[in-house]
Coordinates of C-alpha atoms in Angstrom, one line a residue:
Chain A
M79 CA -0.1 -0.1 -0.1
S80 CA 2.7 2.5 1.0
R81 CA 4.1 1.8 -2.2
V82 CA 1.5 3.5 -4.1
L83 CA 0.5 6.0 -1.2
L84 CA 4.1 7.3 -0.5
P85 CA 5.0 8.4 -3.9
A86 CA 1.6 9.7 -4.5
L87 CA 1.4 12.0 -1.3
F88 CA 4.9 13.3 -2.3
G89 CA 3.9 14.2 -5.9
I90 CA 0.5 16.1 -4.1
L91 CA 2.9 17.9 -2.0
V92 CA 4.8 19.4 -4.8
L93 CA 2.1 20.4 -6.9
C94 CA 0.5 22.3 -3.9
A95 CA 3.7 24.0 -3.0
W96 CA 4.2 24.7 -6.8
E97 CA 0.8 26.1 -6.9
A98 CA 1.2 28.3 -3.8
A99 CA 4.6 29.6 -5.2
V100 CA 3.1 30.9 -8.3
R101 CA 0.2 32.5 -6.5
V102 CA 2.1 34.0 -3.6
M103 CA 4.8 35.2 -6.1
G104 CA 2.5 36.3 -8.7
V105 CA 4.5 34.6 -11.5
P106 CA 3.1 35.4 -15.0
A107 CA 1.6 32.2 -16.9
Y108 CA 3.7 32.6 -19.7
I109 CA 6.9 31.9 -17.4
M110 CA 5.4 29.3 -15.4
P111 CA 1.9 28.4 -15.0
A112 CA 0.2 26.9 -11.9
P113 CA -0.7 23.2 -11.8
S114 CA -4.3 24.4 -11.8
A115 CA -3.9 26.3 -15.1
I116 CA -2.3 23.4 -16.8
L117 CA -5.3 21.1 -15.7
A118 CA -7.5 24.0 -17.2
A119 CA -5.7 24.0 -20.5
L120 CA -5.5 20.3 -20.5
A121 CA -9.6 20.2 -20.1
S122 CA -10.2 22.9 -22.5
N123 CA -7.9 21.5 -25.5
A124 CA -8.7 17.8 -24.5
P125 CA -9.9 16.6 -28.0
D126 CA -7.2 18.3 -29.6
L127 CA -4.3 17.0 -27.5
L128 CA -5.7 13.6 -27.2
A129 CA -5.7 13.6 -30.9
G130 CA -1.9 14.6 -30.9
L131 CA -1.3 11.8 -28.5
A132 CA -3.1 9.3 -30.4
V133 CA -0.7 10.3 -33.3
T134 CA 2.3 9.8 -31.4
L135 CA 1.2 6.5 -29.7
E136 CA 0.6 5.2 -32.9
V137 CA 4.3 5.6 -34.2
T138 CA 5.7 4.3 -30.6
F139 CA 3.6 1.0 -30.8
A140 CA 4.3 0.7 -34.3
A141 CA 8.2 1.2 -33.8
L142 CA 8.0 -1.1 -30.7
I143 CA 6.3 -4.0 -32.7
L144 CA 8.8 -3.4 -35.3
A145 CA 11.7 -3.4 -32.9
V146 CA 10.8 -6.5 -31.4
A147 CA 10.3 -8.3 -34.7
T148 CA 13.6 -7.1 -36.2
G149 CA 15.7 -7.1 -33.2
V150 CA 14.6 -10.8 -32.2
L151 CA 15.1 -12.2 -35.9
I152 CA 18.7 -10.0 -35.5
A153 CA 19.6 -11.6 -32.5
V154 CA 18.8 -15.1 -33.8
L155 CA 20.9 -14.8 -36.7
L156 CA 23.9 -13.3 -34.5
A157 CA 23.7 -16.1 -32.4
S158 CA 23.5 -18.6 -34.9
S159 CA 27.2 -17.8 -35.8
P160 CA 30.0 -16.3 -34.0
L161 CA 31.4 -15.2 -37.1
A162 CA 27.9 -13.0 -37.8
E163 CA 28.4 -11.7 -34.3
R164 CA 31.6 -10.6 -34.7
T165 CA 31.1 -9.0 -37.9
F166 CA 27.8 -7.2 -37.4
F167 CA 27.3 -6.7 -33.7
P168 CA 29.4 -3.5 -33.5
Y169 CA 27.1 -2.2 -36.0
A170 CA 24.0 -2.5 -33.7
V171 CA 26.3 -0.7 -31.2
F172 CA 26.7 2.1 -33.8
L173 CA 22.9 2.1 -34.2
Q174 CA 22.6 2.7 -30.5
V175 CA 25.6 5.1 -29.6
T176 CA 24.6 7.5 -32.5
P177 CA 22.3 10.2 -31.5
I178 CA 19.1 10.0 -33.7
V179 CA 19.0 13.6 -34.1
T180 CA 21.9 13.5 -36.1
I181 CA 20.8 10.8 -38.6
A182 CA 17.3 12.7 -38.6
P183 CA 17.9 15.1 -41.4
F184 CA 19.3 12.7 -43.7
I185 CA 16.3 10.4 -43.4
I186 CA 13.8 13.3 -43.9
I187 CA 15.4 14.0 -47.2
W188 CA 15.8 10.5 -48.3
V189 CA 11.8 9.4 -47.2
S190 CA 9.1 11.3 -48.1
N191 CA 6.4 9.8 -45.7
I192 CA 6.4 11.7 -42.6
F193 CA 5.0 8.6 -40.6
A194 CA 7.8 6.2 -42.1
V195 CA 10.5 8.7 -41.2
L196 CA 9.2 8.8 -37.7
L197 CA 8.8 5.1 -37.5
I198 CA 12.5 4.6 -38.9
L199 CA 14.0 7.1 -36.2
A200 CA 11.7 5.5 -33.3
W201 CA 12.9 2.0 -34.4
M202 CA 16.6 2.9 -34.1
A203 CA 15.9 4.5 -30.7
A204 CA 14.4 1.2 -29.6
V205 CA 16.0 -2.0 -31.1
F206 CA 19.3 -2.0 -29.5
P207 CA 18.1 -3.3 -26.1
I208 CA 16.3 -6.1 -27.7
I209 CA 19.0 -7.1 -29.8
S210 CA 21.6 -7.3 -27.0
N211 CA 19.4 -8.8 -24.3
T212 CA 18.2 -11.4 -26.7
L213 CA 21.1 -12.0 -27.9
L214 CA 22.9 -12.5 -24.2
G215 CA 19.6 -14.7 -23.5
L216 CA 20.3 -17.1 -26.4
K217 CA 23.9 -17.5 -25.6
S218 CA 23.3 -18.3 -21.9
V219 CA 21.2 -21.4 -22.6
D220 CA 21.8 -24.4 -20.0
R221 CA 24.8 -26.4 -21.6
N222 CA 23.3 -29.7 -20.3
L223 CA 19.9 -28.7 -21.6
K224 CA 21.4 -28.0 -25.1
D225 CA 23.2 -31.9 -24.8
L226 CA 19.7 -33.4 -23.8
F227 CA 18.3 -32.1 -27.1
R228 CA 21.1 -33.0 -28.9
L229 CA 20.8 -36.6 -27.6
Y230 CA 17.4 -37.0 -28.5
G231 CA 17.9 -35.8 -32.0
A232 CA 16.1 -32.2 -31.9
S233 CA 16.1 -30.4 -35.0
R234 CA 17.6 -26.7 -35.2
A235 CA 14.0 -25.4 -35.4
Q236 CA 12.9 -27.7 -32.4
T237 CA 16.0 -26.4 -30.2
L238 CA 15.2 -22.7 -31.0
W239 CA 11.3 -22.9 -30.3
K240 CA 11.4 -25.4 -27.4
L241 CA 14.8 -24.0 -25.5
S242 CA 16.5 -21.1 -26.9
L243 CA 13.5 -18.8 -27.2
P244 CA 11.9 -19.8 -24.1
S245 CA 15.2 -19.7 -22.0
C246 CA 15.8 -16.2 -23.4
L247 CA 12.5 -15.0 -22.4
P248 CA 13.2 -13.2 -19.3
Y249 CA 16.3 -11.3 -20.9
F250 CA 13.9 -10.4 -23.7
L251 CA 11.6 -8.8 -21.6
G252 CA 14.1 -6.9 -19.8
G253 CA 15.1 -5.4 -22.9
L254 CA 11.7 -4.9 -23.8
R255 CA 11.0 -2.8 -20.8
I256 CA 13.8 -0.4 -21.6
S257 CA 12.9 -0.3 -25.4
G258 CA 9.1 0.6 -24.6
G259 CA 10.5 3.9 -23.0
L260 CA 13.1 4.3 -25.6
A261 CA 10.3 4.0 -28.5
L262 CA 8.4 6.9 -27.0
I263 CA 11.5 9.2 -26.6
G264 CA 12.8 8.2 -30.0
T265 CA 9.1 9.3 -31.4
V266 CA 9.2 12.8 -29.5
V267 CA 12.6 13.5 -30.5
A268 CA 11.6 12.4 -34.0
E269 CA 8.7 14.5 -34.3
M270 CA 10.4 17.6 -32.8
V271 CA 13.2 17.2 -35.5
A272 CA 11.1 16.5 -38.2
G273 CA 8.9 19.5 -37.4
T274 CA 5.6 18.0 -38.2
S275 CA 2.6 20.4 -37.8
G276 CA -1.1 20.8 -38.8
T277 CA -3.7 18.4 -37.6
R278 CA -2.0 15.1 -38.2
S279 CA 0.9 16.2 -36.0
G280 CA 2.0 14.5 -32.8
L281 CA 2.1 15.6 -29.4
A282 CA 5.5 16.7 -29.5
G283 CA 4.7 19.2 -32.4
R284 CA 1.9 20.5 -30.3
L285 CA 3.9 21.4 -27.6
L286 CA 6.5 23.0 -29.4
E287 CA 3.8 25.1 -31.0
A288 CA 2.3 26.0 -27.7
S289 CA 5.6 27.1 -26.4
Y290 CA 6.5 29.2 -29.4
R291 CA 3.0 31.0 -28.5
L292 CA 4.1 31.3 -25.2
E293 CA 1.1 29.2 -24.1
L294 CA 3.1 27.3 -21.3
A295 CA 0.0 26.0 -19.6
T296 CA -0.8 24.0 -22.9
A297 CA 2.8 23.0 -23.2
F298 CA 3.0 21.7 -19.8
A299 CA -0.2 19.9 -20.5
C300 CA 1.5 18.0 -23.4
F301 CA 4.4 17.2 -21.3
A302 CA 2.2 15.9 -18.5
L303 CA 0.3 13.6 -21.2
L304 CA 3.8 12.6 -22.6
S305 CA 5.4 11.4 -19.0
A306 CA 1.8 9.5 -18.2
S307 CA 2.1 7.6 -21.5
G308 CA 5.6 6.9 -20.9
L309 CA 4.8 5.5 -17.1
G310 CA 1.7 3.7 -18.8
I311 CA 3.9 1.7 -21.2
Y312 CA 6.5 0.9 -18.7
A313 CA 3.6 -0.5 -16.2
A314 CA 2.0 -2.4 -18.9
L315 CA 5.2 -4.0 -19.9
Q316 CA 6.1 -4.8 -16.6
W317 CA 2.9 -6.3 -16.0
L318 CA 3.4 -8.4 -19.0
S319 CA 6.7 -9.7 -17.9
R320 CA 5.1 -10.7 -14.6
R321 CA 2.5 -12.7 -16.3
L322 CA 4.6 -14.5 -18.5
L323 CA 7.5 -15.4 -16.0
R324 CA 5.4 -15.7 -13.0
R325 CA 5.3 -19.5 -12.8
W326 CA 8.9 -20.0 -13.4
H327 CA 11.5 -17.4 -13.3
E328 CA 13.3 -16.0 -10.3
S329 CA 12.4 -12.4 -11.1
A330 CA 8.9 -12.6 -11.1
R331 CA 7.8 -15.2 -8.3
E332 CA 5.4 -14.0 -5.8
E333 CA 7.1 -13.8 -2.6
Q334 CA 6.1 -16.4 -0.1
V335 CA 5.1 -14.9 3.0
Chain B
M140 CA 26.9 -63.8 -20.7
N141 CA 24.5 -61.7 -22.5
A142 CA 24.9 -59.8 -25.9
A143 CA 27.0 -56.8 -25.8
A144 CA 25.1 -53.5 -25.1
V145 CA 28.0 -51.3 -25.5
T146 CA 31.6 -51.8 -27.0
L147 CA 34.6 -49.6 -26.7
R148 CA 37.3 -50.5 -29.0
G149 CA 40.6 -48.5 -28.4
V150 CA 38.5 -45.4 -27.6
A151 CA 40.4 -42.5 -26.5
K152 CA 39.7 -38.5 -26.4
T153 CA 42.2 -35.7 -26.6
F154 CA 41.0 -32.4 -26.0
P155 CA 43.1 -29.7 -27.8
S156 CA 45.0 -27.5 -25.5
A157 CA 45.4 -23.6 -25.4
P158 CA 47.7 -22.6 -28.2
P159 CA 51.2 -22.6 -27.1
S160 CA 52.9 -19.4 -26.5
S161 CA 56.4 -20.7 -26.5
G162 CA 56.2 -22.2 -30.0
T163 CA 56.4 -25.7 -28.8
P164 CA 54.2 -27.8 -30.4
S165 CA 51.0 -28.9 -27.8
S166 CA 49.5 -32.3 -28.4
G167 CA 46.9 -31.4 -25.9
T168 CA 45.4 -32.9 -22.9
T169 CA 44.5 -36.5 -22.9
A170 CA 41.4 -37.1 -21.0
L171 CA 41.2 -40.8 -21.9
A172 CA 44.0 -43.0 -23.2
P173 CA 43.0 -45.8 -25.6
T174 CA 40.4 -47.8 -24.0
D175 CA 38.5 -51.3 -24.7
L176 CA 35.5 -52.0 -22.7
T177 CA 32.5 -54.2 -23.0
I178 CA 29.4 -53.9 -21.2
A179 CA 26.9 -56.9 -21.0
S180 CA 23.1 -56.1 -22.2
G181 CA 21.2 -56.0 -18.7
S182 CA 24.3 -55.3 -16.5
F183 CA 24.6 -52.5 -14.2
V184 CA 27.9 -51.1 -14.3
A185 CA 29.4 -48.4 -12.0
I186 CA 32.6 -46.3 -13.1
V187 CA 34.4 -44.8 -10.2
G188 CA 37.4 -42.6 -10.0
P189 CA 38.8 -39.4 -8.7
S190 CA 37.8 -35.9 -10.9
G191 CA 39.7 -35.6 -14.1
C192 CA 40.2 -39.4 -14.5
G193 CA 37.8 -39.3 -17.7
K194 CA 34.7 -40.8 -16.3
S195 CA 32.2 -38.4 -17.6
T196 CA 34.1 -38.2 -21.1
L197 CA 33.8 -42.1 -21.3
L198 CA 30.2 -41.6 -20.5
R199 CA 29.4 -38.9 -22.9
M200 CA 31.3 -40.9 -25.7
I201 CA 29.0 -43.5 -25.2
A202 CA 26.1 -41.2 -25.3
G203 CA 27.4 -39.9 -28.8
L204 CA 27.6 -36.6 -27.4
T205 CA 31.3 -36.3 -27.6
P206 CA 33.1 -37.8 -30.4
P207 CA 36.0 -40.0 -29.8
S208 CA 39.6 -38.9 -30.8
T209 CA 40.3 -42.4 -31.8
G210 CA 38.7 -45.7 -31.8
H211 CA 35.1 -46.9 -32.1
V212 CA 32.2 -46.8 -30.1
E213 CA 29.7 -49.4 -30.7
R214 CA 26.0 -49.6 -29.3
A215 CA 23.4 -51.9 -29.4
E216 CA 20.0 -51.1 -30.9
G217 CA 17.3 -49.0 -28.8
A218 CA 17.0 -45.8 -27.3
V219 CA 19.2 -44.4 -24.6
G220 CA 18.3 -42.6 -21.7
F221 CA 21.0 -40.0 -20.2
V222 CA 20.6 -38.4 -16.8
F223 CA 22.8 -35.3 -16.0
Q224 CA 24.6 -34.3 -12.5
S225 CA 22.2 -31.9 -12.2
P226 CA 18.4 -32.5 -12.9
T227 CA 18.8 -30.3 -16.1
L228 CA 15.0 -29.6 -16.3
M229 CA 13.4 -26.7 -18.5
P230 CA 12.1 -24.0 -15.6
W231 CA 9.3 -23.0 -17.7
A232 CA 7.9 -26.1 -18.1
T233 CA 5.8 -28.7 -15.6
A234 CA 7.0 -32.0 -14.5
Q235 CA 4.8 -33.6 -17.0
E236 CA 6.2 -31.4 -20.0
N237 CA 9.6 -31.9 -19.0
C238 CA 9.3 -35.7 -18.8
A239 CA 7.8 -35.8 -22.1
L240 CA 10.3 -34.1 -23.7
P241 CA 12.1 -36.7 -25.5
L242 CA 8.7 -37.9 -26.9
A243 CA 7.7 -34.3 -27.9
L244 CA 11.0 -34.0 -29.9
S245 CA 10.2 -36.8 -31.9
G246 CA 6.7 -36.0 -32.7
I247 CA 5.1 -38.6 -30.4
D248 CA 2.3 -37.6 -27.8
G249 CA 3.4 -38.1 -24.2
S250 CA 0.3 -37.2 -22.6
L251 CA -0.1 -41.1 -21.3
A252 CA 3.6 -42.3 -21.1
A253 CA 4.8 -38.9 -18.9
P254 CA 2.4 -39.4 -16.0
E255 CA 3.1 -43.1 -16.2
A256 CA 6.8 -42.5 -15.8
L257 CA 6.7 -40.0 -13.3
A258 CA 4.2 -42.4 -11.1
R259 CA 7.3 -44.8 -11.6
V260 CA 9.6 -42.5 -10.0
G261 CA 6.9 -41.8 -7.2
L262 CA 5.7 -38.5 -8.4
A263 CA 2.2 -39.2 -9.3
G264 CA 0.0 -36.1 -8.6
F265 CA 3.1 -33.9 -9.2
E266 CA 2.3 -33.6 -13.2
G267 CA 1.6 -29.9 -13.2
A268 CA 4.5 -28.8 -10.8
Y269 CA 7.0 -26.7 -11.8
P270 CA 10.8 -27.8 -11.3
H271 CA 11.0 -24.7 -8.8
E272 CA 8.3 -26.1 -6.7
L273 CA 10.0 -29.3 -6.2
S274 CA 12.7 -30.4 -3.8
G275 CA 16.2 -31.4 -5.2
G276 CA 15.5 -34.9 -4.9
M277 CA 12.2 -34.6 -6.5
Q278 CA 13.6 -32.8 -9.4
M279 CA 16.2 -35.6 -9.9
R280 CA 13.2 -38.0 -10.1
V281 CA 11.8 -36.1 -12.8
S282 CA 14.9 -36.3 -14.8
I283 CA 15.1 -40.1 -14.0
A284 CA 11.2 -40.4 -15.3
R285 CA 12.3 -38.2 -18.5
A286 CA 15.3 -40.7 -19.3
M287 CA 12.9 -43.7 -18.5
V288 CA 9.9 -42.2 -20.7
T289 CA 11.3 -43.3 -24.1
S290 CA 11.6 -47.0 -22.6
P291 CA 15.4 -47.2 -23.1
R292 CA 17.6 -50.1 -23.3
L293 CA 20.3 -48.2 -22.1
L294 CA 20.6 -45.7 -19.2
L295 CA 23.8 -43.9 -19.0
M296 CA 23.8 -41.7 -15.4
D297 CA 26.5 -39.2 -14.9
E298 CA 27.0 -38.9 -11.0
P299 CA 23.0 -38.1 -10.7
F300 CA 22.9 -38.3 -7.0
A301 CA 26.2 -36.5 -6.3
A302 CA 24.4 -33.1 -5.4
L303 CA 21.4 -34.7 -2.9
D304 CA 21.7 -35.3 1.0
E305 CA 22.8 -38.9 2.0
L306 CA 19.3 -39.9 2.8
T307 CA 17.6 -38.7 -0.3
R308 CA 20.8 -40.4 -2.3
F309 CA 20.0 -43.8 -0.4
R310 CA 16.2 -43.8 -1.2
L311 CA 16.9 -42.7 -4.9
N312 CA 19.5 -45.8 -5.1
D313 CA 17.0 -48.3 -3.6
D314 CA 14.3 -47.0 -6.1
L315 CA 17.0 -47.3 -9.1
I316 CA 18.0 -51.1 -8.2
A317 CA 14.2 -51.8 -8.1
L318 CA 13.6 -49.8 -11.2
W319 CA 16.6 -51.7 -12.8
K320 CA 15.2 -55.1 -11.9
Q321 CA 11.7 -54.2 -13.2
N322 CA 12.9 -52.9 -16.6
G323 CA 15.9 -55.0 -17.6
W324 CA 17.9 -52.0 -18.4
T325 CA 21.6 -51.8 -19.0
V326 CA 22.8 -49.0 -16.7
V327 CA 26.2 -47.4 -16.8
F328 CA 26.5 -45.1 -13.6
V329 CA 29.4 -42.8 -13.2
T330 CA 30.0 -41.9 -9.5
H331 CA 33.0 -40.8 -7.2
S332 CA 31.4 -42.7 -4.2
I333 CA 32.8 -46.1 -4.0
R334 CA 29.9 -46.9 -1.3
E335 CA 27.5 -46.2 -3.9
A336 CA 29.2 -47.9 -6.9
V337 CA 29.4 -51.1 -4.9
F338 CA 25.9 -51.0 -3.6
L339 CA 24.2 -50.1 -6.8
A340 CA 26.5 -52.0 -9.4
E341 CA 27.3 -55.8 -10.3
R342 CA 30.5 -54.7 -11.9
V343 CA 32.7 -51.7 -10.8
V344 CA 35.4 -50.3 -13.3
V345 CA 37.8 -48.4 -11.6
M346 CA 39.9 -45.2 -13.6
S347 CA 42.5 -43.3 -12.8
P348 CA 43.4 -39.7 -14.1
R349 CA 46.6 -38.4 -15.7
P350 CA 46.2 -40.0 -18.4
G351 CA 42.3 -41.4 -17.9
R352 CA 42.5 -44.8 -17.9
I353 CA 40.9 -48.1 -16.6
V354 CA 43.0 -49.6 -13.6
A355 CA 40.8 -52.3 -12.6
D356 CA 37.4 -53.9 -13.4
I357 CA 36.0 -55.4 -10.4
A358 CA 33.0 -57.9 -10.2
V359 CA 30.7 -57.3 -7.2
D360 CA 29.1 -59.9 -5.7
L361 CA 26.4 -59.0 -3.1
P362 CA 23.8 -61.6 -2.3
D363 CA 21.6 -59.1 -0.9
R364 CA 20.9 -55.3 -2.5
S365 CA 18.1 -54.4 0.1
P366 CA 18.4 -51.1 2.0
A367 CA 19.7 -53.3 4.9
A368 CA 22.7 -54.7 2.8
R369 CA 24.4 -51.2 3.4
L370 CA 25.2 -52.6 7.2
S371 CA 26.3 -56.3 6.2
H372 CA 29.9 -57.2 6.2
A373 CA 29.7 -58.5 2.8
F374 CA 28.9 -54.7 1.5
T375 CA 31.9 -53.2 3.7
D376 CA 34.4 -55.9 2.5
Q377 CA 34.0 -55.1 -1.1
C378 CA 34.0 -51.4 -0.7
A379 CA 37.2 -52.0 1.2
R380 CA 38.5 -53.9 -2.0
V381 CA 37.5 -51.3 -4.6
S382 CA 39.0 -48.6 -2.0
A383 CA 42.4 -50.6 -2.0
V384 CA 42.2 -50.7 -5.8
L385 CA 41.6 -47.1 -6.0
E386 CA 44.6 -45.9 -3.9
G387 CA 46.8 -48.5 -5.0
A388 CA 46.3 -46.4 -8.7
A389 CA 46.5 -43.0 -7.2

């Protein structure tokens, strides 16, 4: 209970202090809006902001799904041959350490469809943890179990489906939780760099627009929605992970009282 | 004597050592010097020896998990079961799914055979349990049930009870003898415990390290292999005999 209550109480306390400080010191709303003003902005712009959020989340989820599919596939290919791993893994690292902002201008020139641009950039941000964690999992398969599969004449496909993939599930899910957040961050950064605007623009575009017009309350409302989405994605993936591992993995076992 | 279940002819294993830095050519580590061994069908053979004597390598070569460097391994027709030192269960699968694995890999439905094999090792009612819900001894029983599920003619066991407490180990030894009598398996049982080897096996093969080789082949004549036999004179005498051979070889 205190796991929810304590952080919630702290949050409310900070919001109250913020509200009081803004009112007492008479800070103008274009410098620092009070929480009540942000809430009001959120309410009055709700349809518009939620439409923007839907656009952003659409890219985020598409990128995450694409990252899972390609990341697992790449990890399986790299794990199948040490030569392939030595040759290609450095490029996976390259993908991870390169700030996507610096690649965005090229992608924008090469790809005309704006959805595709955002998707590519968000995918680049999200795919590495899936590759590296799944690869680690695939390489950590119990040696004796591998021998056992060999002894009973298991085919490569059987070994992959019945042994390697289940064994690497906890590692994969660890990577997925990181990638979920990165997909959202990647999407937001891509939206800002690509400078999408208009009715089909995502929430990051609206945040920028609002800040240019000094409508800081609206900008803060966008920010709050994005943060809440990030937390929601994390919580959902955490739930998924616990659900899948609950019966057998140490990390998700219910504590026995 | 029955037909041979396993025949080894001049079987040797050399593992390549790390690349030599000084430039002197290295011939690698000899895990097992050329060895001949015949195991009669239906017999219970124990292989004892200190660590590094090549006993596990020998067993893995019989199983076909490690190819011999030289020589031939011949095995009679029929399925082979292998029990590892650790239970080696898939943690994400239930006892029944683990037990049915060898059948599932051959595309055979094990929904009848697996519960039956579990019942034979005293685990009826635990079909749906996950490995972490079972004790170490019970996990080992699942592992034995899995080795039994294909109705093997040959059962290879690599120090299967080494990690268990003595009480559990005695119980599993008694059960193993009973199962061997029922099923007419050929069992090759690797252990470092002289007492366990003498209690279980009709024949004890003693090995010695550097290089790994067979130094003695002792027929064990125990009139009685019931739990009470562990306290008998005959048992202690046989243990002393094997022990003397082992010390002489070291």
